[in-house]
XYZ file of C-alpha atoms in Angstrom:
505
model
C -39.991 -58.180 25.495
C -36.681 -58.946 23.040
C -35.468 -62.436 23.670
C -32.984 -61.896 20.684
C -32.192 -59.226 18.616
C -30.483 -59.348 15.121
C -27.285 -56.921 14.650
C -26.130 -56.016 11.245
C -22.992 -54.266 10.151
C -22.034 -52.390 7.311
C -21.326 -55.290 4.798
C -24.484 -57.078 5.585
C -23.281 -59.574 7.931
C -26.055 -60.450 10.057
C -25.349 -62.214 13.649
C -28.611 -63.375 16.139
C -27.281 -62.455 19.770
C -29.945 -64.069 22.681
C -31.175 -61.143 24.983
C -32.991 -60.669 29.116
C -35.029 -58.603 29.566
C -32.415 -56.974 32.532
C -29.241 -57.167 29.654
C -27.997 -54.235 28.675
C -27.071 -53.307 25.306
C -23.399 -52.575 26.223
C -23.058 -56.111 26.738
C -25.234 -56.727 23.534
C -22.633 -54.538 21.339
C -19.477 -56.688 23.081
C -21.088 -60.234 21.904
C -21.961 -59.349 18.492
C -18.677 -57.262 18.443
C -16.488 -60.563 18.818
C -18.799 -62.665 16.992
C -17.644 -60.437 13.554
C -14.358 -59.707 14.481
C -14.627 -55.813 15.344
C -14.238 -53.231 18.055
C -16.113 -52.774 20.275
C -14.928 -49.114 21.464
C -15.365 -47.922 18.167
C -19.101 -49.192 17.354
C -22.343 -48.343 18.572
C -26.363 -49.096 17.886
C -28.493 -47.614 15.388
C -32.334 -48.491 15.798
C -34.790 -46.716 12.888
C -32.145 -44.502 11.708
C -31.905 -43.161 15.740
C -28.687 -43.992 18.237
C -29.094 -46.154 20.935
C -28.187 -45.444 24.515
C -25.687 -48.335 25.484
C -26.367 -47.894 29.104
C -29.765 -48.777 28.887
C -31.479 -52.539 29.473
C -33.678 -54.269 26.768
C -36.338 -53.656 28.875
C -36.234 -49.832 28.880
C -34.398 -49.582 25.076
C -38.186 -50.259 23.807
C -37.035 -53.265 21.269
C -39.294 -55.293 20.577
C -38.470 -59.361 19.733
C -36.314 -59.748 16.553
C -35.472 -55.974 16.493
C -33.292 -55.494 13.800
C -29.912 -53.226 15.176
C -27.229 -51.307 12.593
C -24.249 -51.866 13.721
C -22.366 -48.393 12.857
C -19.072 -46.890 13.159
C -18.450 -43.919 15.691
C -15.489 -41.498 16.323
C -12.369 -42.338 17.716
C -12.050 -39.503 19.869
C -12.778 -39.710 23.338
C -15.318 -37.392 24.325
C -16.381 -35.789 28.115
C -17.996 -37.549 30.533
C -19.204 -35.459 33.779
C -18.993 -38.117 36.924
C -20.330 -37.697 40.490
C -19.505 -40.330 42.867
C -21.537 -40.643 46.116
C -19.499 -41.660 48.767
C -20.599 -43.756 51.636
C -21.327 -42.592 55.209
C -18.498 -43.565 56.584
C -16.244 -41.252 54.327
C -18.149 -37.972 54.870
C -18.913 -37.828 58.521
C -20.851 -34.364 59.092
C -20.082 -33.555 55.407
C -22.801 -31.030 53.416
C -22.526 -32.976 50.493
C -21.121 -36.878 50.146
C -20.777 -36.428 46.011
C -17.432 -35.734 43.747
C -17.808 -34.627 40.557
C -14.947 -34.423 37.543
C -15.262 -34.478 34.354
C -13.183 -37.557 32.563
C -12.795 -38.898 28.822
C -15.003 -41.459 27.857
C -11.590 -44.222 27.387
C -11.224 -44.078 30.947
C -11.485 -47.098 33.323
C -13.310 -46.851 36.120
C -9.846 -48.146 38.383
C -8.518 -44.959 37.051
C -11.244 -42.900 37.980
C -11.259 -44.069 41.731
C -7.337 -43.406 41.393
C -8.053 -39.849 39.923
C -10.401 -39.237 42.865
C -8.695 -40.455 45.699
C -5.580 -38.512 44.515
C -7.033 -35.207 44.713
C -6.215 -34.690 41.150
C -7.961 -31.534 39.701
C -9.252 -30.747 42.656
C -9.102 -28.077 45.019
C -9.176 -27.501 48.848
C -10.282 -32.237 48.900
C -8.285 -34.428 51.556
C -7.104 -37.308 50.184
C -9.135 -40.270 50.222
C -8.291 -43.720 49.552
C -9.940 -46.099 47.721
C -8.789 -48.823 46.204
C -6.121 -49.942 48.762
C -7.931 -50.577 51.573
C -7.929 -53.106 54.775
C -10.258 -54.016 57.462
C -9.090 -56.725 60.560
C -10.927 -59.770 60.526
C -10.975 -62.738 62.869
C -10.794 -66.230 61.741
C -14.246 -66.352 63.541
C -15.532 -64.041 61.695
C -16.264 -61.478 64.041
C -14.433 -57.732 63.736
C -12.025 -56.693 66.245
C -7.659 -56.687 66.586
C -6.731 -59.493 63.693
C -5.423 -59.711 60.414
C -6.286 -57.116 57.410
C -8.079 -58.468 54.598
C -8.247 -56.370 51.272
C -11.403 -54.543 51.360
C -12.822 -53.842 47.765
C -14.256 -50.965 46.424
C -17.631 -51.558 44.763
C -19.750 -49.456 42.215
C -23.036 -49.631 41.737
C -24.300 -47.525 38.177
C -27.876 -48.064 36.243
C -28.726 -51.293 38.735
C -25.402 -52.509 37.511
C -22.485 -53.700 40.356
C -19.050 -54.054 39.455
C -16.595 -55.188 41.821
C -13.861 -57.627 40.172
C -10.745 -56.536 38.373
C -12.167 -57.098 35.125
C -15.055 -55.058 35.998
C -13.385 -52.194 37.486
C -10.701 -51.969 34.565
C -14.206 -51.391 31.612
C -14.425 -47.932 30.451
C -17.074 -45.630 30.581
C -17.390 -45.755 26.718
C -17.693 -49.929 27.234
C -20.640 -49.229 29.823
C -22.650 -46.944 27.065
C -21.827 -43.402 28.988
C -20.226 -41.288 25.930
C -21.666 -38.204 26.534
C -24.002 -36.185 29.551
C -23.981 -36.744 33.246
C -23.265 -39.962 35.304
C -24.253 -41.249 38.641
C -21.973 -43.825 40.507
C -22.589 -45.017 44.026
C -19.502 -46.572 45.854
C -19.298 -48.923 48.417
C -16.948 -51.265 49.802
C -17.084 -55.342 50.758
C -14.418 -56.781 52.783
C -12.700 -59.986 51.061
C -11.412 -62.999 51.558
C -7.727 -62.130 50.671
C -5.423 -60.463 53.038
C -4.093 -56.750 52.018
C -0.291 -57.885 51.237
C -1.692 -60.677 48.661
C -4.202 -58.236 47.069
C -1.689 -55.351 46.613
C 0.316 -58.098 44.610
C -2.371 -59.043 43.290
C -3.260 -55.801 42.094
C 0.397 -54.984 41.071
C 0.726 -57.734 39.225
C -2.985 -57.442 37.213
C -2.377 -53.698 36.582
C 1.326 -53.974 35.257
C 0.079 -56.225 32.436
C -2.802 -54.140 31.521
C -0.786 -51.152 31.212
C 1.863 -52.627 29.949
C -0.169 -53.871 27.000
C -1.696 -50.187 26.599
C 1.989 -48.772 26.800
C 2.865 -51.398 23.873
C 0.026 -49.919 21.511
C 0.969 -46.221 22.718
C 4.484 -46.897 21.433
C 3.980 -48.094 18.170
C 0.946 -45.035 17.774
C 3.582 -42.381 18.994
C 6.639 -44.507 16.730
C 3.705 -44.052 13.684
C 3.151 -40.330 14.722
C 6.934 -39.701 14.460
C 7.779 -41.185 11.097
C 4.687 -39.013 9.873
C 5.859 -36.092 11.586
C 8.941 -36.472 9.942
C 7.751 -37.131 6.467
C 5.399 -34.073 6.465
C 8.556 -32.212 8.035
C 10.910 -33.171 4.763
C 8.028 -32.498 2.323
C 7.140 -29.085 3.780
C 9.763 -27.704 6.107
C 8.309 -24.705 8.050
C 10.317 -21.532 8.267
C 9.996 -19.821 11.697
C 9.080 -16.345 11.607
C 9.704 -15.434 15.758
C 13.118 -16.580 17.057
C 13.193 -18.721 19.824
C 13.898 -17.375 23.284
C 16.650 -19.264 23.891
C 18.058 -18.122 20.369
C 17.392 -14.821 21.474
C 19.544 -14.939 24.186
C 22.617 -16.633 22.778
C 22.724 -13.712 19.888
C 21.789 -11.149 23.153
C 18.631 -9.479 21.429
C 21.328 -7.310 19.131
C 19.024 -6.048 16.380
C 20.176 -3.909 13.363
C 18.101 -0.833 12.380
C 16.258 -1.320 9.559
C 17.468 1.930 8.257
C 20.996 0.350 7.892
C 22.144 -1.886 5.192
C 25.589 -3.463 4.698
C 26.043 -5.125 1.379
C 29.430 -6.921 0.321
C 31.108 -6.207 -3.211
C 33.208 -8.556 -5.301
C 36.598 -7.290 -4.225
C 35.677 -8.270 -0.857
C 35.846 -3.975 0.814
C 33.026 -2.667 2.262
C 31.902 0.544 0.583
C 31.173 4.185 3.173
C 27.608 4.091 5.177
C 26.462 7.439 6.189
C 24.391 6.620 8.938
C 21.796 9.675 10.073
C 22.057 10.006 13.693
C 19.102 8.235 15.691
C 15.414 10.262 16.692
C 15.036 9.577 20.107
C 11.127 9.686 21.320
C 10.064 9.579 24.679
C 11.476 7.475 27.754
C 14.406 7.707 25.105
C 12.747 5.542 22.371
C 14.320 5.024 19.280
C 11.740 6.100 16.734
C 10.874 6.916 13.108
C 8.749 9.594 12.058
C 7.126 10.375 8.927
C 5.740 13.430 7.451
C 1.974 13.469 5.751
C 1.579 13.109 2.435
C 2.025 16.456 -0.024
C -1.098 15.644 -2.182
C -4.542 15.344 -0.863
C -5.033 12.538 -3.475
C -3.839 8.908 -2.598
C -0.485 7.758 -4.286
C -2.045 4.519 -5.046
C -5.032 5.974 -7.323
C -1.868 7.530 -9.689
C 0.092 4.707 -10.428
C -0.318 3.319 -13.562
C -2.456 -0.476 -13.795
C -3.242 -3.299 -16.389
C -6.387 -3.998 -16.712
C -5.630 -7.726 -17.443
C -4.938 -8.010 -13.841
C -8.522 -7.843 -12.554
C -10.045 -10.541 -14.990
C -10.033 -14.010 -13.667
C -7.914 -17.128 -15.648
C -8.791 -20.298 -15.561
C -6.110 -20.485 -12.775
C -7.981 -19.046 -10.632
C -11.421 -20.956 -11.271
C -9.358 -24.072 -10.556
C -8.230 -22.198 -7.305
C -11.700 -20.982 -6.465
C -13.166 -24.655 -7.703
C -10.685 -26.434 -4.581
C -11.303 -24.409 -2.693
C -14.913 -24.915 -2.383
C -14.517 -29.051 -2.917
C -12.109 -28.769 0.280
C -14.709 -26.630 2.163
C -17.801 -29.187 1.437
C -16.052 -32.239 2.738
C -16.875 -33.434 6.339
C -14.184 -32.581 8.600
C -13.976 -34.153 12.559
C -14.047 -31.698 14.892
C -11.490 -31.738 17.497
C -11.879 -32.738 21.267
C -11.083 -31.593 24.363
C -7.431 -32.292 24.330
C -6.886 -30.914 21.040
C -8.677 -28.197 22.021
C -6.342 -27.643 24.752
C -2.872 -28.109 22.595
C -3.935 -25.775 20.747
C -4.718 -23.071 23.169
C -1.200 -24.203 24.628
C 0.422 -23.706 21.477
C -0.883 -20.244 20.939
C 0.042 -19.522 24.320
C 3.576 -20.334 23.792
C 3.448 -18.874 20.247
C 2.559 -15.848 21.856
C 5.102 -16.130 25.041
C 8.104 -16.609 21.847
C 7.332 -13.019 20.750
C 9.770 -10.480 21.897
C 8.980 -7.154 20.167
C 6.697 -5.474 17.960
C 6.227 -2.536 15.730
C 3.570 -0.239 16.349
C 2.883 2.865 14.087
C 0.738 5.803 15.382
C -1.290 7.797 13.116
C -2.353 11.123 14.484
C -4.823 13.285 13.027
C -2.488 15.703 10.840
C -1.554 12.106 8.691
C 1.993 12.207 10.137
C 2.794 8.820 11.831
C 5.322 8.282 14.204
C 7.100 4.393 14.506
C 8.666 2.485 17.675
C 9.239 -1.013 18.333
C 7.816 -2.243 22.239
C 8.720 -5.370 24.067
C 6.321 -7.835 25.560
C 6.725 -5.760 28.899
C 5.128 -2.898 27.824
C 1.703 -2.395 28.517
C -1.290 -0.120 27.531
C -0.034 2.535 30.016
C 3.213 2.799 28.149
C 1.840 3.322 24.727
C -0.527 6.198 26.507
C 2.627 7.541 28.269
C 5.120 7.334 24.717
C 2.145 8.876 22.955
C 1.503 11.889 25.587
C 5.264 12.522 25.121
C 5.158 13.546 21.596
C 1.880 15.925 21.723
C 2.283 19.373 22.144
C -0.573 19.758 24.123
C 0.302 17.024 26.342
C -2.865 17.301 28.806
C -5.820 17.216 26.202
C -7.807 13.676 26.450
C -7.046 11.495 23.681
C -8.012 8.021 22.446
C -6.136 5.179 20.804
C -7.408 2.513 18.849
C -6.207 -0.399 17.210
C -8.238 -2.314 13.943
C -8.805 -6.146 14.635
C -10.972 -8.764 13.401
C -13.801 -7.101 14.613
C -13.604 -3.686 13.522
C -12.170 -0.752 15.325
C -11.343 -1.866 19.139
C -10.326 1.104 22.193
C -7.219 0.465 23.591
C -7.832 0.719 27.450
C -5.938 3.268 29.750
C -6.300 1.549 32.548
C -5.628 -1.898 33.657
C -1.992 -2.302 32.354
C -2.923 -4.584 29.776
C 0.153 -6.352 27.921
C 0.507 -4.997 24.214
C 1.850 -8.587 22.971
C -0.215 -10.992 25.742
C -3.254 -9.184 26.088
C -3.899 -7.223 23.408
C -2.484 -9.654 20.836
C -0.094 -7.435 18.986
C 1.755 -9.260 16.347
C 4.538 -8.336 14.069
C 3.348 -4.515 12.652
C 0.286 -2.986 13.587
C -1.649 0.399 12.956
C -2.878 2.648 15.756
C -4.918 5.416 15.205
C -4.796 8.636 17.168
C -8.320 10.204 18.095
C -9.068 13.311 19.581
C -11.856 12.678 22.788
C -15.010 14.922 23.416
C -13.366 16.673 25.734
C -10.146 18.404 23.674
C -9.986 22.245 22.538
C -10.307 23.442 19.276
C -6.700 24.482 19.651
C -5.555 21.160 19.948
C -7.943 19.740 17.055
C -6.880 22.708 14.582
C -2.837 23.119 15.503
C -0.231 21.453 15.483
C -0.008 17.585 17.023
C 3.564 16.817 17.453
C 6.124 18.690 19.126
C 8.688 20.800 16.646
C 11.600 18.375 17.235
C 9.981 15.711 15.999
C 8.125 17.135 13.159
C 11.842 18.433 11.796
C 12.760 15.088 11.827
C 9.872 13.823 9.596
C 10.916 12.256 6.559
C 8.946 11.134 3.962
C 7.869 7.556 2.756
C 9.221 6.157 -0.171
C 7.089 4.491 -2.960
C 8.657 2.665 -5.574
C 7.218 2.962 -8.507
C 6.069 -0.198 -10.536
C 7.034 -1.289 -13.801
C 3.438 -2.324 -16.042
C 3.846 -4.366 -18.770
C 6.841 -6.321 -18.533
C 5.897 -9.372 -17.250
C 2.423 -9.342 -18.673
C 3.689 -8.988 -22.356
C 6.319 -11.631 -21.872
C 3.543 -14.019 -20.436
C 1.442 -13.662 -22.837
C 4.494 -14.214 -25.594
C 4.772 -18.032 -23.625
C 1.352 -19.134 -24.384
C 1.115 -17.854 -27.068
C 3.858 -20.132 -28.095
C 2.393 -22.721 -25.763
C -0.432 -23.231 -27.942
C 0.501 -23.158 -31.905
C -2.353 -22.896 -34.391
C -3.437 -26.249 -36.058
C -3.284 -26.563 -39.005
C -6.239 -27.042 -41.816
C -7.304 -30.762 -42.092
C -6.169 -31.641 -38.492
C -7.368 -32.035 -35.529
C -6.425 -30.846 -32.122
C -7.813 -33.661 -30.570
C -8.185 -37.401 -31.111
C -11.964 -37.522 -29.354
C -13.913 -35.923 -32.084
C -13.896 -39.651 -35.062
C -16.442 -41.952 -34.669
C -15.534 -44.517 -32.313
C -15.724 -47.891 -33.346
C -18.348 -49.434 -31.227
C -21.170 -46.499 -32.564
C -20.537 -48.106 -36.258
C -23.661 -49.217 -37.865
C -23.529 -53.171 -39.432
C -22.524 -53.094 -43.233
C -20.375 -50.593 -42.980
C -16.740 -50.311 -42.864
């Protein structure tokens, strides 16, 4: 059995720390910890290249005498620790089960945990309980009966360890070696020697430091987080793309049509807009329709191209070349309460969004357009759709393309557009025809004749090639002159003078 062990950390310091065969190596981390100046809450035990369990004794680590212990250096986030505390009898009269389980971070104390538990915090359908502040009457004698209330304790009893003191009950579950897995705690309580009023002083006064000293050091982290915050705020400011809510409803939601555009000339008049009157869809829906293309060949495979533009510079090697340095480094993945902000902040990202565009392509390649608010739901996309068919009781499908591929918008269930289905900004539906439709309906005509005489068509502008490319290629071609015979370009390619043979100069 180890009656010392030797702990080494990173720089080769070396301290001996004097083990029992009943110590635990918790307690083995905290002594050699202080003896080189480090933290304990941020170190653990490496034996033959394998982690140590912390919450185990010397006698069931398997160490043997002299064992030689790497001291290494673990993450600084908190990770989740799933707790069941057995209660006594006497708290769960006639109860099925005498156990509460919660899952906790592995920085908390176990005072906070009995606090957390006794609160009802989390939980659902739990009386209160109380723990921690707690007083049975004594006699001077001895004996129980009517007297005066002394401060009964609570007690915790975890891997044959007890803790009952202050300083015992205010260790974390990280200090006692429980980072990760499940966790057994048996509580009991022992009636003291101090009466309730003194102890809940007492207690006051011994918790009000503590967390005053943790409130200190959450201070100056939050004052650090600011000044960073603001720092990366003035070297990239971030553009919002969604208006707030509040914004929103100081300008009253007045939107312009995009069709409409007011421009301001020198002398200060505004010149005539001819405005074409409104299409009104469905459930009187502003919309935009537009008519299918006139060619059966794409527009896109006639415009004219460079070929320069699909052969890689060194620009983009250098891009490509970050790119993959960035993805090889090790990055920390993010804990539970990251986790959780940032399913908050989508959820509130998504909550900001007011409207969005959604384009319908039917069959026939015309596509009608019409912006929906975050009230809308599946049903009323089927409904505004329906409305514009001519044959407005054929079975139809609508589909939207995701991530994943192709994904069936559902008829049923009232699903939100922006909230449930996740419709951002503009997106593409397609309009397909079910099993079930006619041939009439497949082969004629999909949208009724006051909407199809509305149909404009979409504008392409056309591209200028060449410009830009010649005029580039002017630059650097001035950027780099030739050089001239009997030069050189670079100063690397002499004989340095340290490769010089002896003799010569």
């Amino acid at each position: 059995m180890a009656s010392h062990v030797v702990v080494i950390d990173s720089s080769a310091r070396r301290v001996m720390i004097k083990t029992t065969p009943g110590k635990f190596l918790s307690d083995v981390l905290q002594e050699a910890c202080v003896k080189l100046g480090l933290d304990a809450s941020y170190h653990g035990f490496k034996h033959s290249n394998k982690p140590l369990d912390l919450s185990r004794t010397i006698r069931l680590s398997g160490l043997s005498s002299g064992a030689k212990l790497e001291l290494v250096l673990q993450s600084r986030s908190p990770t989740a620790v799933s707790v069941a505390l057995q209660l006594p009898e006497s708290e769960t009269p006639g109860a099925a089960t005498r156990r509460l389980t919660h899952k906790f971070p592995s920085n908390t104390s176990l005072w906070l945990i009995l606090r957390t538990l006794e609160s009802n915090i989390g939980m659902d359908n739990d009386p209160s309980r109380n723990f921690t502040a707690r007083g049975a009457p004594k006699l001077d004698d001895g004996s129980t009966g009517a007297g005066r209330l002394y401060y009964e304790t609570p007690v915790i009893q975890v891997m044959g360890r007890e803790l009952a003191s202050f300083v015992d009950l205010q260790k974390t579950l990280g200090q006692l070696g429980f980072n990760s897995g499940n966790i057994l705690m048996r509580l009991s309580f022992r009636v003291t020697e101090t009466p309730l009023e003194e102890a809940m002083q007492e207690i006051g006064q011994y918790f009000k430091s503590v967390e005053g000293a943790e409130a200190g050091r959450t201070h100056v982290g939050s004052k650090a987080e600011r000044e960073s915050t603001q720092d990366s705020s003035h070297l990239s400011p971030v553009v919002e793309s969604n208006p707030r809510p509040e914004e929103s409803a100081v300008r009253g939601d007045k939107t312009l049509p995009d069709a409409v555009s007011v421009s301001v000339n020198q002398g200060g008049t505004l010149p005539p807009v001819v405005n074409d009157p409104p299409v009104t869809g469905p459930d009187h829906r502003p919309i935009s329709v537009y008519a299918a293309p006139s060619s059966s060949t794409p527009r896109a495979s006639l415009q004219p191209f460079n070929e320069k533009d699909y052969e890689p510079t060194i620009i983009h090697a250098r891009i490509h070349q970050s790119r993959l340095v960035a993805t090889s480094r090790n990055q920390r993945l993010k804990n539970h309460s990251e986790e959780e902000a940032e399913i908050e902040a989508q959820k509130q990202k998504a909550a900001s969004i007011t409207q969005v565009e959604i384009k319908v392509r039917f069959p026939d390649q015309m596509q009608v357009v019409s912006k929906f608010s975050n009230l809308d739901t599946s049903t009323t996309l089927y409904d505004f759709v329906r409305g514009c068919l001519v044959n407005e009781d054929e079975p139809f499908l609508l589909n939207v393309t995701g991530p994943r591929g192709p994904q069936p918008i559902p008829k049923e269930g009232a699903v939100r557009l922006i909230a449930g289905l996740g419709m951002t900004g503009r997106v593409l539906v397609n309009f397909i025809w079910e099993v079930g439709a006619s041939v009439e309906a497949r082969v004629g005509k999909v949208l009724k004749d006051r909407f199809r005489e509305k149909a404009k068509a979409i504008e392409v502008k056309d591209v200028v090639v060449g410009g830009d490319d010649d005029a580039e290629e002017k630059k650097s071609d001035q950027n780099h002159k030739p050089v001239p015979e009997g030069k050189s370009d670079s100063k690397g390619k002499g004989v340095p003078k340290w490769l010089k043979l002896p003799g010569k100069k």
